[in-house]
PDB file of C-alpha atoms in Angstrom:
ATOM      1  CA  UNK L 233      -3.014  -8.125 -12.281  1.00  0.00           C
ATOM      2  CA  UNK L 234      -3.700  -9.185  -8.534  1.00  0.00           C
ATOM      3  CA  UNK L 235      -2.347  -7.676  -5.793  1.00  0.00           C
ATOM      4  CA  UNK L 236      -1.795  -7.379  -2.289  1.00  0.00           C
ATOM      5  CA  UNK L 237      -1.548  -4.033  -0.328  1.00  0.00           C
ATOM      6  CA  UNK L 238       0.310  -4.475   2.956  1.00  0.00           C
ATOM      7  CA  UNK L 239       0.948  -1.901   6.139  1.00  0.00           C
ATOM      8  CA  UNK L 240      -1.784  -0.134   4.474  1.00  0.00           C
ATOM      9  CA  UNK L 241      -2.983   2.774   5.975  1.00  0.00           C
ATOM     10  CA  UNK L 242      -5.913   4.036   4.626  1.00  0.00           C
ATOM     11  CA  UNK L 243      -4.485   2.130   1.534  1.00  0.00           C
ATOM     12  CA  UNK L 244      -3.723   5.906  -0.529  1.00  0.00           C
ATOM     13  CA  UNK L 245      -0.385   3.992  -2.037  1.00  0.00           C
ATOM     14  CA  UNK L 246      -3.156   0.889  -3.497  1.00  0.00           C
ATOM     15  CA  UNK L 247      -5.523   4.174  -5.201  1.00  0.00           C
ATOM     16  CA  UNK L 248      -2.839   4.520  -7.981  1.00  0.00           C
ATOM     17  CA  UNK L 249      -2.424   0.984  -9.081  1.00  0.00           C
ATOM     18  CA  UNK L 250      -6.896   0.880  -8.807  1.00  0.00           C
ATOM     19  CA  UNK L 251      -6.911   3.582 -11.327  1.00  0.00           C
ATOM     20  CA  UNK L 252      -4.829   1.725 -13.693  1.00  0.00           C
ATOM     21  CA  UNK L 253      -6.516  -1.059 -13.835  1.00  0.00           C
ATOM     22  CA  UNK L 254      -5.320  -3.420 -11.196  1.00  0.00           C
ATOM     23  CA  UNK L 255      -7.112  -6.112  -8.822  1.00  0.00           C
ATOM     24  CA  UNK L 256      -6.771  -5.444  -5.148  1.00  0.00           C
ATOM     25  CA  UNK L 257      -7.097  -8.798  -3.250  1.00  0.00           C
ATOM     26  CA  UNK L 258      -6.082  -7.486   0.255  1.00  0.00           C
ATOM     27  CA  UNK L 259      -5.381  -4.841   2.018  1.00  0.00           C
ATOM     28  CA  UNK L 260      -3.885  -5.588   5.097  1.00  0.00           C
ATOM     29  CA  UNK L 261      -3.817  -2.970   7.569  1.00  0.00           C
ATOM     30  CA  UNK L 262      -3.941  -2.946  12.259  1.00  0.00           C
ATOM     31  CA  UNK L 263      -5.889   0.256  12.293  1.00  0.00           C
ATOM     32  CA  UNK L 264      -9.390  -0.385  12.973  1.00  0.00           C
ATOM     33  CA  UNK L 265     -10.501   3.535  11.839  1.00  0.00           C
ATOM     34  CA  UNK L 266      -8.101   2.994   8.514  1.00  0.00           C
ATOM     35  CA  UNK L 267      -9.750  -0.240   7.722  1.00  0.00           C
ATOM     36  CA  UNK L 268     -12.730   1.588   7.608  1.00  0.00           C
ATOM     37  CA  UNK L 269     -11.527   4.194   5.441  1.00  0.00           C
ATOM     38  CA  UNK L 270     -10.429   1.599   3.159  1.00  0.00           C
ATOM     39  CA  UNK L 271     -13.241  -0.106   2.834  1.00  0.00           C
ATOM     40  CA  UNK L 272     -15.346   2.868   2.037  1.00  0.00           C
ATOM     41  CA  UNK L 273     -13.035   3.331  -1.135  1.00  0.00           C
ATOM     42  CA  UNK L 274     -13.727  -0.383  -1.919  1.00  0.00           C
ATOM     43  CA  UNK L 275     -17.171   0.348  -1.671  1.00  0.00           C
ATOM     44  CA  UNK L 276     -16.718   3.951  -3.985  1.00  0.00           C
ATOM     45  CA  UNK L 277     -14.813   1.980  -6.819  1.00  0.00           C
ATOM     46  CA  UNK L 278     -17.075  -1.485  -6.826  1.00  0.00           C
ATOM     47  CA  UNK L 279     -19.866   0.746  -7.051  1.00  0.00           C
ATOM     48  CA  UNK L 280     -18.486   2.959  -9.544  1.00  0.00           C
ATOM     49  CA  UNK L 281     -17.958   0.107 -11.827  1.00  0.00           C
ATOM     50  CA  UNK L 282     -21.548  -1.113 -11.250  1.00  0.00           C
ATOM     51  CA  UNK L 283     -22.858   2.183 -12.426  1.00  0.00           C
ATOM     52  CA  UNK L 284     -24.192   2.916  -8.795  1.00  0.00           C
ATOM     53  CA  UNK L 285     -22.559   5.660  -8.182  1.00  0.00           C
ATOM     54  CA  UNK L 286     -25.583   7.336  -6.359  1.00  0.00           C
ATOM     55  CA  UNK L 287     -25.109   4.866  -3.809  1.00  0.00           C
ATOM     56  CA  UNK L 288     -22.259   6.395  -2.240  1.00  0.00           C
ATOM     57  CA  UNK L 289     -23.100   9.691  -2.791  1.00  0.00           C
ATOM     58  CA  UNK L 290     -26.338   8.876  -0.649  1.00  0.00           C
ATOM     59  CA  UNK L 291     -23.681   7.814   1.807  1.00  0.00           C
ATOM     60  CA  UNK L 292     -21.402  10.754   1.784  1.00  0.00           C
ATOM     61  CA  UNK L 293     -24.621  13.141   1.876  1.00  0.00           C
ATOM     62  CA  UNK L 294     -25.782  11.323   4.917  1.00  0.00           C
ATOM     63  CA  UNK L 295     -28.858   9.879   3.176  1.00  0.00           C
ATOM     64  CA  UNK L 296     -27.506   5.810   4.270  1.00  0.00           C
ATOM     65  CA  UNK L 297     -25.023   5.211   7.099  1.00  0.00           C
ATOM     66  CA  UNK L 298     -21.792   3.051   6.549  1.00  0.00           C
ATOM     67  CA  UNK L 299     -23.491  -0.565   7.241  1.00  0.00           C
ATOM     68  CA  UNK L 300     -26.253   0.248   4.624  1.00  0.00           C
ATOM     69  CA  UNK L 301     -23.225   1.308   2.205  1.00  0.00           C
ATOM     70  CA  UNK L 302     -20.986  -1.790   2.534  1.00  0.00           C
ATOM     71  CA  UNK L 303     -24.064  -3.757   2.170  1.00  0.00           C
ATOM     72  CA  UNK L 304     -23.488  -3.572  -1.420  1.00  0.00           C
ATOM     73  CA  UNK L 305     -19.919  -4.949  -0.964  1.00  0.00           C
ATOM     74  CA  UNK L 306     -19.794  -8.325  -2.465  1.00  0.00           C
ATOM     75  CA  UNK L 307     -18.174 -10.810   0.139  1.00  0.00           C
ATOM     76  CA  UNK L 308     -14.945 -11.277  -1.234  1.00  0.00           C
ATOM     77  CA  UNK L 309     -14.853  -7.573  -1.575  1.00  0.00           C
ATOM     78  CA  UNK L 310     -15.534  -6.963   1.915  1.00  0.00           C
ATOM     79  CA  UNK L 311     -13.481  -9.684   2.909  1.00  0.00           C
ATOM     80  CA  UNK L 312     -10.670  -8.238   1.090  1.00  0.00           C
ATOM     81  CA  UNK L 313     -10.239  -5.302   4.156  1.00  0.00           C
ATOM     82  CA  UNK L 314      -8.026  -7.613   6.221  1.00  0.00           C
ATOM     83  CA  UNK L 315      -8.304  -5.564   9.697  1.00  0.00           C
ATOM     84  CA  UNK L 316      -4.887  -7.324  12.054  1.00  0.00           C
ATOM     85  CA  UNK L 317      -1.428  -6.597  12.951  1.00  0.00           C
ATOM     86  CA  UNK L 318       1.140  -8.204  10.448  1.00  0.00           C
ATOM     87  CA  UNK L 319       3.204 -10.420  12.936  1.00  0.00           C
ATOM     88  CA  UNK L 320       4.487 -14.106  13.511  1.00  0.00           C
ATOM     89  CA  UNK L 321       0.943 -15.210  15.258  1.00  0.00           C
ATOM     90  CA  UNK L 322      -1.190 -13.574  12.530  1.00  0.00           C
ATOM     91  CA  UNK L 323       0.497 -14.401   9.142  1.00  0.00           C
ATOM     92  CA  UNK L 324      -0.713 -17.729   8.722  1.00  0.00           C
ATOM     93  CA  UNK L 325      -4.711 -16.492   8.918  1.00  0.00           C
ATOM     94  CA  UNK L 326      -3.799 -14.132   6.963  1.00  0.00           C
ATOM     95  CA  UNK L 327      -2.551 -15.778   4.234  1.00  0.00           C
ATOM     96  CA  UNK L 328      -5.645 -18.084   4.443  1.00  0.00           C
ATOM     97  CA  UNK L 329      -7.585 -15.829   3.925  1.00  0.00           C
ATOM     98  CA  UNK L 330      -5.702 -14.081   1.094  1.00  0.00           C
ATOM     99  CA  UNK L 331      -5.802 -17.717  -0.652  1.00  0.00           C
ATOM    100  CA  UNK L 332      -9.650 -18.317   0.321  1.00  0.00           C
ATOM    101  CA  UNK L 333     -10.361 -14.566  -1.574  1.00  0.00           C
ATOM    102  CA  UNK L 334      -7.811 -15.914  -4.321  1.00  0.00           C
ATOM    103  CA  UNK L 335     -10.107 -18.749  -5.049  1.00  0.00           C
ATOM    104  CA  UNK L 336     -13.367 -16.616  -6.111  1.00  0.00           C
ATOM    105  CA  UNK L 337     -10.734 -14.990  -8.575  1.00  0.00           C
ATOM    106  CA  UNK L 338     -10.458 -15.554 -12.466  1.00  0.00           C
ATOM    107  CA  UNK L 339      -6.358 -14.813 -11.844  1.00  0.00           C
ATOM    108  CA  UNK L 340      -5.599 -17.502  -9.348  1.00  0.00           C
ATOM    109  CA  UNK L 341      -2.351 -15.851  -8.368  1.00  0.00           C
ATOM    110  CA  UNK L 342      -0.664 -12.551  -6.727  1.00  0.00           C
ATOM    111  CA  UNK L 343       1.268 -10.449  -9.436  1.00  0.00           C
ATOM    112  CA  UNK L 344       1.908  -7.917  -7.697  1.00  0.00           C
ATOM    113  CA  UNK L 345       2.663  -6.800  -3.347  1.00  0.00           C
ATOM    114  CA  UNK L 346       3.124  -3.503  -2.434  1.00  0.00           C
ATOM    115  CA  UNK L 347       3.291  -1.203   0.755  1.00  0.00           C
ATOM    116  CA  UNK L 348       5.304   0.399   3.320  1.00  0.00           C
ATOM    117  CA  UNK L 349       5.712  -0.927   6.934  1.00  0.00           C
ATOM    118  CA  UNK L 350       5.541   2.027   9.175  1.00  0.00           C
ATOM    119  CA  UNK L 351       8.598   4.717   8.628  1.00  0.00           C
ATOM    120  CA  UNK L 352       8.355   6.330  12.314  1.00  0.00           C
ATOM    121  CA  UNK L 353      11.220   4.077  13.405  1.00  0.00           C
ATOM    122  CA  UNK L 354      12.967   5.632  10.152  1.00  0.00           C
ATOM    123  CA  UNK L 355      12.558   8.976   9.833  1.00  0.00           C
ATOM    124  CA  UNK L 356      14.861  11.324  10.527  1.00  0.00           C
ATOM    125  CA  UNK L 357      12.267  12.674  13.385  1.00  0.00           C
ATOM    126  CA  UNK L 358      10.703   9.671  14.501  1.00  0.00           C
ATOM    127  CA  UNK L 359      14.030   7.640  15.021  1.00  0.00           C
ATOM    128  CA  UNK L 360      15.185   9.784  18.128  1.00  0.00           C
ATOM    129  CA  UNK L 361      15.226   7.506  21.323  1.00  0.00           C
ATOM    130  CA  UNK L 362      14.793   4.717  19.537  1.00  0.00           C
ATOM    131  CA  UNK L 363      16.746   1.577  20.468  1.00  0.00           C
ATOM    132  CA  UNK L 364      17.368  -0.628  17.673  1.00  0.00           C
ATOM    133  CA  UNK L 365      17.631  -4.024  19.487  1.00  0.00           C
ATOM    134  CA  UNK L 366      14.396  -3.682  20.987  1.00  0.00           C
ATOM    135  CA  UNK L 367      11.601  -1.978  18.346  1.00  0.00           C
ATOM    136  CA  UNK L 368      10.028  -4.532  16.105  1.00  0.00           C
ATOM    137  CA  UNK L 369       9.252  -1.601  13.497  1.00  0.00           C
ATOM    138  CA  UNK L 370      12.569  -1.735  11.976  1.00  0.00           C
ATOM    139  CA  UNK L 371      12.892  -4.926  10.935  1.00  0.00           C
ATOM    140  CA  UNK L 372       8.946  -4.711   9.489  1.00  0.00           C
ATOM    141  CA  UNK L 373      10.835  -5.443   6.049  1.00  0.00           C
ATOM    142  CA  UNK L 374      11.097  -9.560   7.053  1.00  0.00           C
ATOM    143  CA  UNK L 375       7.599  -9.321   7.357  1.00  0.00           C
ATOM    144  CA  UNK L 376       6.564  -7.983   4.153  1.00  0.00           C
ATOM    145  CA  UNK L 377       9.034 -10.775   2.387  1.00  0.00           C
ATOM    146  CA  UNK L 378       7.160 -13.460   4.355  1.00  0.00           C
ATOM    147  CA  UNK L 379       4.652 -12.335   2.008  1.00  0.00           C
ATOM    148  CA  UNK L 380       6.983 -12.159  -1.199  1.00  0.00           C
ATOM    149  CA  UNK L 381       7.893 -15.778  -0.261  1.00  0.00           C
ATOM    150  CA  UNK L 382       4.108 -17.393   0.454  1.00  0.00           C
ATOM    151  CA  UNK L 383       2.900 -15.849  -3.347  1.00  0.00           C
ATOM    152  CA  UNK L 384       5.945 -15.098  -5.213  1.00  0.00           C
ATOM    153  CA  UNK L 385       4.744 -12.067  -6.833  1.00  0.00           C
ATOM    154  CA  UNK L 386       6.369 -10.825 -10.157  1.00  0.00           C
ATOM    155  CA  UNK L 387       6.859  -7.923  -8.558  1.00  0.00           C
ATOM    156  CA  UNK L 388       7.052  -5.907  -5.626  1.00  0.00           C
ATOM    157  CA  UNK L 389       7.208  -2.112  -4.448  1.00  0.00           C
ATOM    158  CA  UNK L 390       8.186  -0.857  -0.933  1.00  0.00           C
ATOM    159  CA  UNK L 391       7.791   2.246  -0.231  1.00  0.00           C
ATOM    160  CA  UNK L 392       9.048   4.281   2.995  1.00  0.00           C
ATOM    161  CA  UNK L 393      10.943   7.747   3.891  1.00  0.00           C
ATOM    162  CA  UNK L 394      14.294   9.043   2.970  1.00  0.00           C
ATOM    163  CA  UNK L 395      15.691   8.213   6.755  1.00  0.00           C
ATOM    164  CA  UNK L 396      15.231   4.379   5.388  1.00  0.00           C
ATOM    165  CA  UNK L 397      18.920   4.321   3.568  1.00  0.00           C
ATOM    166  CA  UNK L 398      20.534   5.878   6.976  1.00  0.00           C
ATOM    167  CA  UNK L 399      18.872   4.752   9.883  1.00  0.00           C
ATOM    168  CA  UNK L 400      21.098   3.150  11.907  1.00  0.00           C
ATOM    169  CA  UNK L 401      24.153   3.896   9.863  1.00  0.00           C
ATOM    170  CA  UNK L 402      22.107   2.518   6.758  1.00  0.00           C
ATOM    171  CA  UNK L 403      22.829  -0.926   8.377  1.00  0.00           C
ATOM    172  CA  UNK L 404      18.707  -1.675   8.098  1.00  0.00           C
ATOM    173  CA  UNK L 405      18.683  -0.689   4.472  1.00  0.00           C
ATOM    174  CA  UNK L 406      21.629  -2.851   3.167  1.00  0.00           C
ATOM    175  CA  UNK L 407      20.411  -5.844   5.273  1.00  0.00           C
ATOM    176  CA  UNK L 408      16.876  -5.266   3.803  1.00  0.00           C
ATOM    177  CA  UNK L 409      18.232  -5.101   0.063  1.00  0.00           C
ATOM    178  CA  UNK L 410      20.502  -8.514   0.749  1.00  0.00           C
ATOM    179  CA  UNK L 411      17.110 -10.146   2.163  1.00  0.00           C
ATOM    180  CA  UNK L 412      15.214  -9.388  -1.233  1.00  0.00           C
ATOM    181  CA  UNK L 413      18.192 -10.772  -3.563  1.00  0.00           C
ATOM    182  CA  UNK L 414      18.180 -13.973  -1.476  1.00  0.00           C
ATOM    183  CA  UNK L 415      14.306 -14.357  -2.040  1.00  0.00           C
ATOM    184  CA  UNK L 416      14.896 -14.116  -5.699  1.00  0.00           C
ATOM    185  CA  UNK L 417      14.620 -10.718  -6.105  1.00  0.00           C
ATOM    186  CA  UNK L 418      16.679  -7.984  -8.084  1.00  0.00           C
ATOM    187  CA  UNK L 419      15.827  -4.634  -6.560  1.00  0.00           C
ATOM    188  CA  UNK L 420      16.203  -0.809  -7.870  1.00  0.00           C
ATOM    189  CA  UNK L 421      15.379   2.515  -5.528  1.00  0.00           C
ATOM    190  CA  UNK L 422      14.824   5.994  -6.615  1.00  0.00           C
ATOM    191  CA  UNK L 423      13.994   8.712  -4.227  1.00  0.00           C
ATOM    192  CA  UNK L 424      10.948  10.585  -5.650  1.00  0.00           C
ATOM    193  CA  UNK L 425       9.056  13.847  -4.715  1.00  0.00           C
ATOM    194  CA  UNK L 426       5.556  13.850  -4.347  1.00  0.00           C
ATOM    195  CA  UNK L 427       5.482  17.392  -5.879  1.00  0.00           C
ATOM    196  CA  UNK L 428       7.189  16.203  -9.320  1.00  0.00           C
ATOM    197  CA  UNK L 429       4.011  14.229 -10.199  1.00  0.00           C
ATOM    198  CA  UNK L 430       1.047  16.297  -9.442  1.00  0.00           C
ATOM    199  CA  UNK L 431       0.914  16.281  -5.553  1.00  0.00           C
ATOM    200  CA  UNK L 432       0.935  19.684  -3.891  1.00  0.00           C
ATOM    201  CA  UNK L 433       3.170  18.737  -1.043  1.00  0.00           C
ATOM    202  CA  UNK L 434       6.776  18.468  -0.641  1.00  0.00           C
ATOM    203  CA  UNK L 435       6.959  14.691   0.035  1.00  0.00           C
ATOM    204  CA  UNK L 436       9.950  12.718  -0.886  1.00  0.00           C
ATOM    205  CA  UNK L 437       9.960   9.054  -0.505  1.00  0.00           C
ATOM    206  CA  UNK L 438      12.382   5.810  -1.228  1.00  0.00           C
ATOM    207  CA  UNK L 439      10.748   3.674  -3.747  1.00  0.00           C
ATOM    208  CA  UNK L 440      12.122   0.477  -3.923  1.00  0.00           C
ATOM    209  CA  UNK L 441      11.218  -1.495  -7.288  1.00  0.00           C
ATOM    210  CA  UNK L 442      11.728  -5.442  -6.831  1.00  0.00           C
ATOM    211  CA  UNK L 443      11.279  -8.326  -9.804  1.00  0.00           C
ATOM    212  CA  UNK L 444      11.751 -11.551 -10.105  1.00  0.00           C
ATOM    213  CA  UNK L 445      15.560 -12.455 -11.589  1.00  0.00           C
ATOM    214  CA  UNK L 446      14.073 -14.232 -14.699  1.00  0.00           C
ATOM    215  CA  UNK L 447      11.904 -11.319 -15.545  1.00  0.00           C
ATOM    216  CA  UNK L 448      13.193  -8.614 -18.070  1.00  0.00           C
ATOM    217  CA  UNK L 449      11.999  -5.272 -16.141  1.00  0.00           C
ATOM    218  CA  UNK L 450      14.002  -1.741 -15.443  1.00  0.00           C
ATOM    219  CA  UNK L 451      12.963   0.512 -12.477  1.00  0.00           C
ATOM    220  CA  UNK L 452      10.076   2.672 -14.381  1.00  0.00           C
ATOM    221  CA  UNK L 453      11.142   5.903 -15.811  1.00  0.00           C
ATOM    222  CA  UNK L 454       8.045   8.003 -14.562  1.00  0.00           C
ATOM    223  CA  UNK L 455       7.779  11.325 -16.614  1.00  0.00           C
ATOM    224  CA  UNK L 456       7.197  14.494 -14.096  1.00  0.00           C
ATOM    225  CA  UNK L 457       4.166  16.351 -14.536  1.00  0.00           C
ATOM    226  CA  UNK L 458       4.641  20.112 -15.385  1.00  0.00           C
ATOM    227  CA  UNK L 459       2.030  22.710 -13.468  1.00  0.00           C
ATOM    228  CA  UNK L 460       1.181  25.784 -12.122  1.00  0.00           C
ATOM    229  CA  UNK L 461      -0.886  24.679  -9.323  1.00  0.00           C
ATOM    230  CA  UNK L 462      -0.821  25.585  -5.791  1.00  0.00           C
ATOM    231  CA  UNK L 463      -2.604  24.957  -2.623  1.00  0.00           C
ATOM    232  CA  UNK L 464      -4.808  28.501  -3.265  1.00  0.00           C
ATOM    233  CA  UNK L 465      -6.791  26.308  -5.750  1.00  0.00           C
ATOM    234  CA  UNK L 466      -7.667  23.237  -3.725  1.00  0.00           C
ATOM    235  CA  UNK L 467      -9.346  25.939  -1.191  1.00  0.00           C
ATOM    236  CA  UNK L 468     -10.572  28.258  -3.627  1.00  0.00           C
ATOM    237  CA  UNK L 469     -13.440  26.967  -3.553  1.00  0.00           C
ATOM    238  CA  UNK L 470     -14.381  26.717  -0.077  1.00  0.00           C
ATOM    239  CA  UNK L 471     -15.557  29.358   2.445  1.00  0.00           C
ATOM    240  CA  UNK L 472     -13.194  31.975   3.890  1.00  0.00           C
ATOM    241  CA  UNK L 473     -12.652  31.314   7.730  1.00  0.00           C
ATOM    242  CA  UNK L 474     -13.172  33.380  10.307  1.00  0.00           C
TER     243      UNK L 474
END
């Protein structure tokens, strides 16, 4: 399955759907620092499926420097970092070039979108001064179905904080879910905890679950994973401060 990963940070949300076997064909992302971060993960899993693995661990040992490392990116690869602010003036180079990478593709089309505009605006933290006529952040949702309506994915997954179903009286959040049913999408949210599914962080986060209306799909039923793990054994390991 294709995809496209939008508002995507250092694209941590895209790593999960990677590991199970899916085709990232953009990331789209404004940070210039992320974007590098994102394509140094590019580079880790194209190489890792070349069996050059050594590669990147010359990198990460200091043996090569970044340019020498993406050097091994194919183009499209590469190409597939999309480094520019998701807006009206942008949106219609970036979908070129989403369509130019989709052509070097055996899957000519986008199964799958997913991301989270930026929750600052949102959270319950974050939303304080804010003045809802004026910030562009909250109504980031419009953007992302620009997307949902240029390559009609099967599906789609949003992802954003809690503070998404209240923020201005939850008026955002019910406009966003009418917006999705009238682009042919039926939509399902759960609220899910990082910490239920191996994550050692108290993290909760609205996951919105979108598919087309023709398409027989439930909202997933993800199983939580049962540990004993804490944060003492990610720094067990490492040198005692002083």
């Amino acid at each position: 399955m294709n995809y496209i990963d939008l508002f995507a940070g250092t694209s941590a949300l895209s790593e999960g759907f990677i590991r199970n076997g899916m085709n990232p064909v953009a990331h789209v992302e404004m940070d210039a620092e992320a974007c590098l971060t994102i394509k140094t993960r590019v580079a880790y899993h194209h190489l890792k499926n070349e069996n050059k693995l050594s590669v990147y661990y010359d990198y990460i040992s200091g043996k090569i420097s970044r340019e020498e490392l993406y050097s091994y990116l194919p183009k499209q690869k590469y190409d597939s970092v999309i480094n520019t602010e998701i807006s009206d003036d942008t949106l219609q180079n970036i979908f070129s070039v989403i369509h130019s990478n989709l052509k070097n593709q055996e899957n000519k089309k986008i199964d799958l979108i997913i991301g989270g505009p930026p929750c600052q605006a949102y959270s319950l933290i974050g939303r304080h001064g804010i003045d809802w006529e004026k910030d562009n952040r909250v109504s980031l949702y419009k953007q992302y179905g620009k997307f949902l309506k240029e390559f009609k994915p099967k599906i789609f997954v949003f992802e954003n904080v809690p503070g998404l179903t209240s923020a201005n009286g939850g008026l955002y959040y019910q406009d966003l879910k009418k917006y999705f049913a009238k682009l042919g999408y039926i939509t399902d949210d759960k609220t899910l905890n990082a910490k239920d599914y191996g994550v050692l962080q108290n993290r909760k986060r609205v996951i919105i679950v979108g598919w087309k209306k023709n398409l027989k799909f439930s909202y997933p039923d993800v199983e939580p994973i049962t540990h004993n793990f804490t944060t003492k054994n990610i720094f067990s390991d490492l040198a005692s401060l002083t």
